[in-house]
Structures are given as structure tokens and as C-alpha cells.
Amino acid sequence: MDNSLDQATDIVVEAFANTPNLRLRETLISLTRHLHDWVREIDPTMDEWKVAIDYLTRTGHMCDDKRQEFMLLSDVFGVTNLVDQLESRKANDGATETTVLGPFHMVQSPRRDLGAAIMSPKVGDPCWVAGRVLNIDGTPIPGATIDVWQADDQGFYDVQILDEVDVGVGRGLFTADEQGSFYFRTVVPAPYPIPTDGPVGELLMATNRHPNRPAHVHFIAEAQGYHSLTTHMFVEGSDWIEADAVFATKRSLVVPFSWVDDRTSAAEKGLPNPHREARFDIHLARMS
Amino acid sequence: MDNSLDQATDIVVEAFANTPNLRLRETLISLTRHLHDWVREIDPTMDEWKVAIDYLTRTGHMCDDKRQEFMLLSDVFGVTNLVDQLESRKANDGATETTVLGPFHMVQSPRRDLGAAIMSPKVGDPCWVAGRVLNIDGTPIPGATIDVWQADDQGFYDVQILDEVDVGVGRGLFTADEQGSFYFRTVVPAPYPIPTDGPVGELLMATNRHPNRPAHVHFIAEAQGYHSLTTHMFVEGSDWIEADAVFATKRSLVVPFSWVDDRTSAAEKGLPNPHREARFDIHLARMS
């Protein structure tokens, strides 16, 4: 019962000392110390602490199978990016840089043939995206899987506008050909705000922070024997490219989406002329 | 876009720098630094981080109007106790020590007359509880309000056994008389485990921690012109008194519940002879 302000942290650390799993034990003891350090630094009243508890509760209540408000909170606190940075520094040199998964990978992407349109290229800037999945030494990886998802030209994912589009629009699961190549038709995505109708939006509002992300296309590339890789391709010149609300932009992932004026090539690709084209190669590291 | 591991914390601190409310700004910047320090120390994989996000989500989903799992989580991490300790060190010397509110003050206590039974004294050890609400110099505070709630002799609060008892059983809202005195009939509460059917119970299980709290009666004392005070009276000799799962026991709050054998006094109090009696004076500090 040695309960004093001096002892208030050590008694909790001691309580966690018998955790059988060493990784869990270290994690919880470290959390206890850092959490208590924060609380001691800000020295809150119990009423203030209840505001924090209420905030976490409302964040939990905002989560369902279509919305992960806690991951969004982690995103705007830069923790998701930090974890990605920590993890990716262990990755093999030469692999494509990773970035955050984001909150919109909540439905299975429909399997599509190479060259297919993941959304109708009739609204917005029609666009051809092509690339290859390669080993870090540049060898193609035939049969690699490329999972793609993106917002439309207004910045909306399918799941946000299900009264207008079917689920799966703007998504595609592709298999690379014998040269490791993948390619598909789409439109150039627009920048968009992360969802602001929940506790995370409230936080951004209270802190004078904007909710916007620069335009991007999500990728997960996988191949047998390789580390799977989660990343974005960012649209060069997009608004917010220097001020991503979730801190996930990396220079090596910014790609030009140039206008191409070539009637023959456009006809071959099934796209209007002119249209825009972006190229994104993905280098995977072999599992050791 | 200066997004590197070195910069991953500073870019978030910078993003919060324009928060208009100074207290909120300091709190969030301090949280960012301590949270990132923890994450850098444990160096999690993204998969591990998702386990944490899922844990928080399930904790939020466990909360409703009868259950506050996040406060319970704060309790078992000793944070509620820490905040209480931080707040109470600012309190005036001479006031009764405070302790945590706990998760069961979720319904309004029914208004009762002095001497009333807050639960039937027929099951368990019948008990008389009496005390006075006093200024820190010992002057009575007539008309002070005393909000009381407690578990029964099996360790259950009304809200946990609503198929057996009415809401309000084990609770009472009393008004002190002209001498600042309050008194009521009840049974001696039993120790009990905090709820273990949610994420907090999962945490205790995974860390080999027991969920038990020593037997206690909750009090909130309030009077006009005084700081209101939230505390417990602990039952001397109770199991777990040296190992409270939520770290809330304080030596000054442990009170003997002695057997009294006095036929006349028992008859006056409307209790069987013998019965137990506990005395708990509450000293409030005047608002300055």
C-alpha cells in the first residue's frame, strides 16, 4: 500500500513484472513509464483526464467495418508514419520505399485483367498506369500480385459514395505478366481530406490543422519468396504534396503524370487522346 | 516533405504548433513526444501496431452507459491513481485524502433519510456507518451532501445484478444534519474483481495480474463553498488491501469495521445485535 506520488509509477511497473511474454512485458513497462511521464508533465486535473477518456471512447465508437478512427488518430499523430519508418529502415536496400496503408483498404479489390479500367476513364483526366515488379537487382518477378486502390477525380473512394458507385470501383487486383509488368486504365486521383466527421476531425479543427492528403494511388505488391510491400504512388505537382495531413509522403514515391498525345498508342490502350500516363516500378526484397 | 526517421516526430510537433488553446497545444505536443519516444523504444512492426489499434478499438466498443472500459484501462495502468495523486497534492493540507471514482458511479444514487438502509442488512454482516463532514479545522459542515455507493457482501454492485435487485440498491444520497453528521445502515462490502470480460481483463490475464480490489465504500462529499471530494473508505483487514488492482488504496482511508455487542444501541439503530460499525469523518477544504 505504498501509494504515494513518488511510487505511483513504480508500483505499476512492478505489477507488470510477471508478464510471461517478454515482448509484451517490455512493451507494457515502457508504455507505463512513457504514459506516466506524459501525465506528470501535463499534470492534468481529473476533469481534464475524463475529457481524454471520453475522447478515446468516442474514437472507439466511431470505428466499424468501414471506418478505423483509431488508425486515423495514429495517422494524424504521425505514429503510423513513424512505425512505417522504423520498419522500413530494416528493409533491404534497393527495395521501393513503403508508406502507410491508410484507412480505405477495407474491401477486397476485385481481380482484373491487365489493361482493364479500375474506374471509368470518362470523368476526370483519363490515365494509363504501368510499371514492373522487380527484384532489387532489377530482375522481373513474373506473376507478382499488385493490389491497387485510389480515390476518384473528386477525391472519393468507392466506400464513401456507395449510393453512386459499386464497391470495387477504383480498385483492382492484378497479376504481373512474364516480364513482371502490370498496367491498367484509370483517372488521375484528386487530393482529398481524411474523414473529418469524427473525433479526429474535431482534433484537426481544434488545432488549426488541415485534413488534406496529396493525390496518390495505393499499392500492395506481393510475390512468393519476397517481402510484401505497401506503398503509394504520389501525383507530382498535387496540392498538399508538401503538407500531407498524415505525414506519409516520400520524395522517391512522387511520380509525374504527364500528358501524352499519341493517337495510335491511345487507341491501343483504349483511352482518349490525349491522356495522362504514369510509370511506377516496384522493387521487392527477397526473404532471407 | 522532409520525411525521415529523424524528422518523424518534429514534423508532427510542428503541425500542432498553431493550436490556439495553449493548454491543448502543450498537452498534444507533450503527448506526441512521449508517444513517439515509446514507439521508438519498442520499435514495433506495423503488424504489432495493428494489434494495439485493434485493442483500443475493442476497448471503445466495450464502453456504454453502464461500462467505461477506457477508465478501467486507465485504472489498471495506474494513471487514474497518478492523476488523483497529482491533483490531491494541490489540495489543502488537512483535507481527507482522495482516491479514484471507479467505474460504478454510473447511476444517480437515490436520495435517502439519515439512518436509512442503503441495502437490506439481512444478507452479509449488518453494518452501521457513521461520520461527519467537517472543515479542515474540524468545524462541522451542516447540510453537506454525501453520495455513497458500495458492492454487496458478494462483491456485486446493483448494476451488475439487475435481474436480482433494483437499481439504487447499495447507493444513497444523504444530507448531513446540523452537526455535519451522516449515518446509514448497510452490510459490510466484500472485495471484488474489476470486470474481466473485456479487453482490460484480457490484459490482466496476459500479464499474470489479479483483478481484485479490497473491500471499500465509495464517497463523494460536497458542500457549498468547499471543494468536493471523491474517496473510498477501505475495510481494514480486507483481502487485497496491500495489492489493489487499480492502485487506489491509501493508508489513511483504511477504517476498522468492528463488531459491536450492544442490544440497546442495536435496537435504536434498527440493526441486529451484534453488528459491525465503521466511522468515517470527511474533511473538506474551503474554496479560496
PDB file of N, CA, C and O in Angstrom, chain A residues 190-220:
ATOM      1  N   ALA A 190      -7.721  12.732 -57.253  1.00  0.00           N
ATOM      2  CA  ALA A 190      -7.617  14.080 -56.690  1.00  0.00           C
ATOM      3  C   ALA A 190      -7.140  13.990 -55.239  1.00  0.00           C
ATOM      4  O   ALA A 190      -7.307  12.950 -54.591  1.00  0.00           O
ATOM      5  N   PRO A 191      -6.551  15.074 -54.730  1.00  0.00           N
ATOM      6  CA  PRO A 191      -6.274  15.128 -53.290  1.00  0.00           C
ATOM      7  C   PRO A 191      -7.610  15.034 -52.542  1.00  0.00           C
ATOM      8  O   PRO A 191      -8.663  15.317 -53.127  1.00  0.00           O
ATOM      9  N   TYR A 192      -7.570  14.655 -51.305  1.00  0.00           N
ATOM     10  CA  TYR A 192      -8.833  14.579 -50.550  1.00  0.00           C
ATOM     11  C   TYR A 192      -8.560  14.768 -49.060  1.00  0.00           C
ATOM     12  O   TYR A 192      -7.445  14.534 -48.593  1.00  0.00           O
ATOM     13  N   PRO A 193      -9.588  15.167 -48.348  1.00  0.00           N
ATOM     14  CA  PRO A 193      -9.449  15.267 -46.892  1.00  0.00           C
ATOM     15  C   PRO A 193      -9.703  13.904 -46.254  1.00  0.00           C
ATOM     16  O   PRO A 193     -10.568  13.152 -46.715  1.00  0.00           O
ATOM     17  N   ILE A 194      -8.950  13.565 -45.225  1.00  0.00           N
ATOM     18  CA  ILE A 194      -9.314  12.383 -44.434  1.00  0.00           C
ATOM     19  C   ILE A 194     -10.659  12.676 -43.776  1.00  0.00           C
ATOM     20  O   ILE A 194     -11.075  13.834 -43.678  1.00  0.00           O
ATOM     21  N   PRO A 195     -11.389  11.637 -43.359  1.00  0.00           N
ATOM     22  CA  PRO A 195     -12.731  11.873 -42.798  1.00  0.00           C
ATOM     23  C   PRO A 195     -12.658  12.790 -41.568  1.00  0.00           C
ATOM     24  O   PRO A 195     -11.867  12.559 -40.660  1.00  0.00           O
ATOM     25  N   THR A 196     -13.478  13.824 -41.573  1.00  0.00           N
ATOM     26  CA  THR A 196     -13.410  14.829 -40.504  1.00  0.00           C
ATOM     27  C   THR A 196     -14.685  14.869 -39.665  1.00  0.00           C
ATOM     28  O   THR A 196     -14.854  15.761 -38.842  1.00  0.00           O
ATOM     29  N   ASP A 197     -15.576  13.902 -39.882  1.00  0.00           N
ATOM     30  CA  ASP A 197     -16.846  13.924 -39.145  1.00  0.00           C
ATOM     31  C   ASP A 197     -16.760  13.150 -37.830  1.00  0.00           C
ATOM     32  O   ASP A 197     -17.779  12.862 -37.219  1.00  0.00           O
ATOM     33  N   GLY A 198     -15.552  12.838 -37.376  1.00  0.00           N
ATOM     34  CA  GLY A 198     -15.393  12.118 -36.115  1.00  0.00           C
ATOM     35  C   GLY A 198     -14.410  12.830 -35.199  1.00  0.00           C
ATOM     36  O   GLY A 198     -14.031  13.986 -35.457  1.00  0.00           O
ATOM     37  N   PRO A 199     -14.001  12.152 -34.134  1.00  0.00           N
ATOM     38  CA  PRO A 199     -13.069  12.741 -33.175  1.00  0.00           C
ATOM     39  C   PRO A 199     -11.758  13.232 -33.790  1.00  0.00           C
ATOM     40  O   PRO A 199     -11.209  14.239 -33.339  1.00  0.00           O
ATOM     41  N   VAL A 200     -11.262  12.559 -34.848  1.00  0.00           N
ATOM     42  CA  VAL A 200     -10.020  13.016 -35.473  1.00  0.00           C
ATOM     43  C   VAL A 200     -10.236  14.371 -36.150  1.00  0.00           C
ATOM     44  O   VAL A 200      -9.401  15.273 -36.045  1.00  0.00           O
ATOM     45  N   GLY A 201     -11.372  14.533 -36.808  1.00  0.00           N
ATOM     46  CA  GLY A 201     -11.714  15.817 -37.422  1.00  0.00           C
ATOM     47  C   GLY A 201     -11.805  16.928 -36.384  1.00  0.00           C
ATOM     48  O   GLY A 201     -11.336  18.057 -36.606  1.00  0.00           O
ATOM     49  N   GLU A 202     -12.393  16.578 -35.249  1.00  0.00           N
ATOM     50  CA  GLU A 202     -12.510  17.511 -34.115  1.00  0.00           C
ATOM     51  C   GLU A 202     -11.108  17.969 -33.663  1.00  0.00           C
ATOM     52  O   GLU A 202     -10.884  19.156 -33.394  1.00  0.00           O
ATOM     53  N   LEU A 203     -10.196  17.011 -33.593  1.00  0.00           N
ATOM     54  CA  LEU A 203      -8.816  17.323 -33.183  1.00  0.00           C
ATOM     55  C   LEU A 203      -8.154  18.266 -34.187  1.00  0.00           C
ATOM     56  O   LEU A 203      -7.513  19.256 -33.803  1.00  0.00           O
ATOM     57  N   LEU A 204      -8.313  17.955 -35.478  1.00  0.00           N
ATOM     58  CA  LEU A 204      -7.696  18.800 -36.508  1.00  0.00           C
ATOM     59  C   LEU A 204      -8.255  20.215 -36.438  1.00  0.00           C
ATOM     60  O   LEU A 204      -7.519  21.201 -36.520  1.00  0.00           O
ATOM     61  N   MET A 205      -9.578  20.306 -36.244  1.00  0.00           N
ATOM     62  CA  MET A 205     -10.245  21.606 -36.145  1.00  0.00           C
ATOM     63  C   MET A 205      -9.698  22.395 -34.948  1.00  0.00           C
ATOM     64  O   MET A 205      -9.375  23.580 -35.067  1.00  0.00           O
ATOM     65  N   ALA A 206      -9.592  21.729 -33.812  1.00  0.00           N
ATOM     66  CA  ALA A 206      -9.160  22.403 -32.573  1.00  0.00           C
ATOM     67  C   ALA A 206      -7.701  22.832 -32.630  1.00  0.00           C
ATOM     68  O   ALA A 206      -7.263  23.671 -31.842  1.00  0.00           O
ATOM     69  N   THR A 207      -6.933  22.216 -33.572  1.00  0.00           N
ATOM     70  CA  THR A 207      -5.502  22.505 -33.623  1.00  0.00           C
ATOM     71  C   THR A 207      -5.120  23.278 -34.881  1.00  0.00           C
ATOM     72  O   THR A 207      -3.935  23.418 -35.183  1.00  0.00           O
ATOM     73  N   ASN A 208      -6.135  23.794 -35.576  1.00  0.00           N
ATOM     74  CA  ASN A 208      -5.891  24.552 -36.819  1.00  0.00           C
ATOM     75  C   ASN A 208      -5.099  23.764 -37.848  1.00  0.00           C
ATOM     76  O   ASN A 208      -4.262  24.331 -38.560  1.00  0.00           O
ATOM     77  N   ARG A 209      -5.341  22.449 -37.890  1.00  0.00           N
ATOM     78  CA  ARG A 209      -4.659  21.626 -38.896  1.00  0.00           C
ATOM     79  C   ARG A 209      -5.613  21.290 -40.028  1.00  0.00           C
ATOM     80  O   ARG A 209      -6.790  21.034 -39.803  1.00  0.00           O
ATOM     81  N   HIS A 210      -5.087  21.264 -41.237  1.00  0.00           N
ATOM     82  CA  HIS A 210      -5.911  20.879 -42.379  1.00  0.00           C
ATOM     83  C   HIS A 210      -5.944  19.351 -42.468  1.00  0.00           C
ATOM     84  O   HIS A 210      -5.040  18.671 -41.972  1.00  0.00           O
ATOM     85  N   PRO A 211      -6.990  18.801 -43.115  1.00  0.00           N
ATOM     86  CA  PRO A 211      -7.141  17.345 -43.176  1.00  0.00           C
ATOM     87  C   PRO A 211      -6.680  16.725 -44.496  1.00  0.00           C
ATOM     88  O   PRO A 211      -6.931  15.547 -44.732  1.00  0.00           O
ATOM     89  N   ASN A 212      -5.990  17.473 -45.342  1.00  0.00           N
ATOM     90  CA  ASN A 212      -5.814  17.032 -46.731  1.00  0.00           C
ATOM     91  C   ASN A 212      -4.591  16.163 -46.984  1.00  0.00           C
ATOM     92  O   ASN A 212      -3.551  16.334 -46.370  1.00  0.00           O
ATOM     93  N   ARG A 213      -4.787  15.232 -47.909  1.00  0.00           N
ATOM     94  CA  ARG A 213      -3.700  14.396 -48.387  1.00  0.00           C
ATOM     95  C   ARG A 213      -3.456  14.719 -49.858  1.00  0.00           C
ATOM     96  O   ARG A 213      -4.396  14.943 -50.622  1.00  0.00           O
ATOM     97  N   PRO A 214      -2.186  14.714 -50.280  1.00  0.00           N
ATOM     98  CA  PRO A 214      -1.912  14.890 -51.707  1.00  0.00           C
ATOM     99  C   PRO A 214      -2.452  13.693 -52.496  1.00  0.00           C
ATOM    100  O   PRO A 214      -2.607  12.600 -51.947  1.00  0.00           O
ATOM    101  N   ALA A 215      -2.723  13.907 -53.787  1.00  0.00           N
ATOM    102  CA  ALA A 215      -3.270  12.840 -54.641  1.00  0.00           C
ATOM    103  C   ALA A 215      -2.306  11.657 -54.708  1.00  0.00           C
ATOM    104  O   ALA A 215      -1.095  11.852 -54.834  1.00  0.00           O
ATOM    105  N   HIS A 216      -2.854  10.449 -54.656  1.00  0.00           N
ATOM    106  CA  HIS A 216      -1.990   9.259 -54.656  1.00  0.00           C
ATOM    107  C   HIS A 216      -2.780   8.023 -55.060  1.00  0.00           C
ATOM    108  O   HIS A 216      -4.006   7.998 -54.995  1.00  0.00           O
ATOM    109  N   VAL A 217      -2.051   7.005 -55.484  1.00  0.00           N
ATOM    110  CA  VAL A 217      -2.618   5.682 -55.756  1.00  0.00           C
ATOM    111  C   VAL A 217      -1.933   4.706 -54.796  1.00  0.00           C
ATOM    112  O   VAL A 217      -0.710   4.731 -54.650  1.00  0.00           O
ATOM    113  N   HIS A 218      -2.743   3.881 -54.114  1.00  0.00           N
ATOM    114  CA  HIS A 218      -2.189   2.891 -53.184  1.00  0.00           C
ATOM    115  C   HIS A 218      -1.770   1.625 -53.911  1.00  0.00           C
ATOM    116  O   HIS A 218      -2.457   1.188 -54.840  1.00  0.00           O
ATOM    117  N   PHE A 219      -0.685   1.017 -53.438  1.00  0.00           N
ATOM    118  CA  PHE A 219      -0.236  -0.273 -53.963  1.00  0.00           C
ATOM    119  C   PHE A 219       0.157  -1.201 -52.820  1.00  0.00           C
ATOM    120  O   PHE A 219       0.800  -0.771 -51.867  1.00  0.00           O
ATOM    121  N   ILE A 220      -0.228  -2.465 -52.952  1.00  0.00           N
ATOM    122  CA  ILE A 220       0.423  -3.532 -52.175  1.00  0.00           C
ATOM    123  C   ILE A 220       0.943  -4.529 -53.204  1.00  0.00           C
ATOM    124  O   ILE A 220       0.166  -5.066 -53.998  1.00  0.00           O
TER     125      ILE A 220
END
